[in-house]
Amino acid sequence: MKKISIIAIVLFMGQSSWAQIRDYQTTRLLSTSGAGVASVLSTEAAILNPSSAAFFEENTASAQFFTPSLSKESDARTSEFPKSAQHQGYFITDNNGPVKGGLSYITQKENNLKRERMGMHAASMMGKKMAMGINYQYIQDTLAPGVSPRRDFSHVVNAGFTYILSEDLILGLVARDLTRTLNNEEKAIVGLQYSLTEKINLIADYSFLYTKAYNKRFSWAVGTQLTLFKDFFVRGGLFEDQMQYFKGYSWGASWVGPRMGVEFAQRFSEQTDKGFYVYNGEKIIDTSFSFIIRF
C-alpha cells in the first residue's frame, strides 16, 4: 500500500505543476503580460517590485479574483484543471510616514497544487530619484489535497530598486528569492517604462535565472498603456517565458476614481515545445477582476 501511494504521488507530480505553479499576477500585471518592474504601482509592490511603494502617499486596499480556463480541452485530459482552478489575492498598504509598505494574502489552486502565501513589504526613498524595497513571503504548498497530501514550507525574500532617470523614463530592478528556496524562482528582473507621449506608456521587462545551472533560460514581457479621459486606462501585452515554457498575449482595462477603482484583464497563453504544464494543443485563458479602495 505504501508503494502504491508513492507511485501515485510521482504520477501526480508528472502531470501537475508541483514546483512549477505559475506566478501569481494582479489584474493590472495580467493586462500587460506581467511587465511592470519599472512601473510605479502600489498594490503590485507586494508581489513584483517592493520599492515602488516608496512613491505613494495614499493607502489602498484591494481584492483580486483570478480564474484560469481552457479554450480547447485535450481528449487525453483526466484532471479538472479548468473546473477546480482558482486564484485570489488580498492586499492592504500603509503608505504614511517615511517607510511605506503593506500586507498581502494570496491563495492559488491549480493542477493538483494549492499554494497559500502571506507576505509583507517595506520601501523607502534613497534620495530624490531612487527607492529601495524588500519583500518577505511565507509560502505553503500542498500537493494533491485530499489524495496523498504533501506540504512544503518556504521563506522567500525579494529585493527591488526603482530609479527615475527622467520625467519620461523609469528603470527598475528586482532580485527574487534571495534565500533560494523555490525551484526556478531565483530570478533577476530588469525593466523600463518610457512615456512615449503624455497618454501612451511603453513597458518592457527581461528576466533570467541568476543561478549558474540555469543561466541560459530567460523570459521577456512588453506592454503598453493608453490613458483615456484621465481616469480610464486600456492596456495590452506580449510575453514569452522560457522558465515555465509559455508564450502569449493579454489585454485589459481599468477605471480609477478618487476613492475606488475596478480593473479587468485577460491573458491567452499557449505552451512552448518543452512545456508539460498542460497537454499539447490546449490554450489557457486567464481572466482577472479586481476592486480597489483608496483612502
Short mmCIF file of N, CA, C and O in Angstrom, two decimals, residues 134-139 153-159 175-183 185-187 210-211:
data_model
loop_
_atom_site.label_atom_id
_atom_site.label_comp_id
_atom_site.label_asym_id
_atom_site.label_seq_id
_atom_site.Cartn_x
_atom_site.Cartn_y
_atom_site.Cartn_z
N ILE A 134 12.04 45.87 0.11
CA ILE A 134 12.26 44.46 0.40
C ILE A 134 10.92 43.79 0.67
O ILE A 134 10.00 44.44 1.18
N ASN A 135 10.83 42.54 0.32
CA ASN A 135 9.59 41.80 0.47
C ASN A 135 9.89 40.44 1.11
O ASN A 135 10.86 39.76 0.72
N TYR A 136 9.08 40.06 2.09
CA TYR A 136 9.18 38.72 2.69
C TYR A 136 7.89 37.97 2.47
O TYR A 136 6.79 38.53 2.63
N GLN A 137 7.99 36.69 2.10
CA GLN A 137 6.81 35.85 1.85
C GLN A 137 6.97 34.52 2.55
O GLN A 137 8.02 33.87 2.46
N TYR A 138 5.90 34.13 3.24
CA TYR A 138 5.81 32.77 3.81
C TYR A 138 4.87 31.97 2.92
O TYR A 138 3.71 32.34 2.74
N ILE A 139 5.36 30.87 2.35
CA ILE A 139 4.61 30.11 1.35
C ILE A 139 4.42 28.68 1.82
O ILE A 139 5.36 28.02 2.28
N PHE A 153 7.08 24.10 2.99
CA PHE A 153 7.03 25.45 3.53
C PHE A 153 8.29 26.20 3.10
O PHE A 153 9.39 25.65 3.14
N SER A 154 8.11 27.44 2.67
CA SER A 154 9.23 28.22 2.17
C SER A 154 9.21 29.63 2.76
O SER A 154 8.14 30.19 3.01
N HIS A 155 10.39 30.17 2.96
CA HIS A 155 10.57 31.56 3.39
C HIS A 155 11.34 32.27 2.28
O HIS A 155 12.50 31.95 2.03
N VAL A 156 10.69 33.21 1.63
CA VAL A 156 11.26 33.84 0.44
C VAL A 156 11.49 35.33 0.69
O VAL A 156 10.61 36.02 1.23
N VAL A 157 12.64 35.82 0.27
CA VAL A 157 12.98 37.24 0.40
C VAL A 157 13.30 37.79 -0.98
O VAL A 157 14.09 37.21 -1.74
N ASN A 158 12.66 38.91 -1.34
CA ASN A 158 12.89 39.59 -2.61
C ASN A 158 13.34 41.02 -2.32
O ASN A 158 12.94 41.63 -1.33
N ALA A 159 14.15 41.59 -3.22
CA ALA A 159 14.59 42.98 -3.09
C ALA A 159 14.40 43.69 -4.42
O ALA A 159 14.48 43.07 -5.49
N ALA A 175 15.52 41.43 -7.55
CA ALA A 175 16.19 40.15 -7.31
C ALA A 175 15.24 39.30 -6.48
O ALA A 175 14.96 39.63 -5.33
N ARG A 176 14.74 38.22 -7.08
CA ARG A 176 13.74 37.39 -6.41
C ARG A 176 14.37 36.16 -5.77
O ARG A 176 15.35 35.61 -6.26
N ASP A 177 13.76 35.72 -4.68
CA ASP A 177 14.14 34.51 -3.95
C ASP A 177 15.63 34.51 -3.60
O ASP A 177 16.37 33.60 -3.97
N LEU A 178 16.03 35.53 -2.87
CA LEU A 178 17.42 35.60 -2.43
C LEU A 178 17.79 34.46 -1.49
O LEU A 178 18.96 34.11 -1.36
N THR A 179 16.80 33.87 -0.84
CA THR A 179 17.03 32.73 0.04
C THR A 179 17.14 31.42 -0.74
O THR A 179 17.48 30.38 -0.17
N ARG A 180 16.80 31.44 -2.03
CA ARG A 180 16.92 30.29 -2.94
C ARG A 180 16.21 29.05 -2.38
O ARG A 180 16.78 27.98 -2.22
N THR A 181 14.92 29.22 -2.10
CA THR A 181 14.13 28.13 -1.53
C THR A 181 13.11 27.56 -2.49
O THR A 181 12.58 26.48 -2.24
N LEU A 182 12.80 28.26 -3.61
CA LEU A 182 11.81 27.78 -4.57
C LEU A 182 12.49 27.46 -5.89
O LEU A 182 13.34 28.21 -6.37
N ASN A 183 12.10 26.35 -6.50
CA ASN A 183 12.69 25.92 -7.76
C ASN A 183 12.35 26.91 -8.88
O ASN A 183 11.20 27.29 -9.06
N GLU A 185 12.83 30.03 -9.16
CA GLU A 185 12.35 31.34 -8.74
C GLU A 185 13.48 32.32 -8.47
O GLU A 185 13.24 33.48 -8.14
N GLU A 186 14.73 31.88 -8.64
CA GLU A 186 15.87 32.75 -8.37
C GLU A 186 16.09 33.66 -9.58
O GLU A 186 17.04 33.50 -10.35
N LYS A 187 15.21 34.64 -9.72
CA LYS A 187 15.20 35.47 -10.92
C LYS A 187 15.76 36.87 -10.65
O LYS A 187 15.52 37.44 -9.59
N TYR A 210 19.45 33.65 -12.08
CA TYR A 210 20.82 34.03 -11.79
C TYR A 210 21.66 32.88 -11.25
O TYR A 210 22.86 33.05 -10.99
N THR A 211 21.09 31.70 -11.08
CA THR A 211 21.89 30.53 -10.70
C THR A 211 22.63 30.02 -11.93
O THR A 211 22.11 30.04 -13.04
#
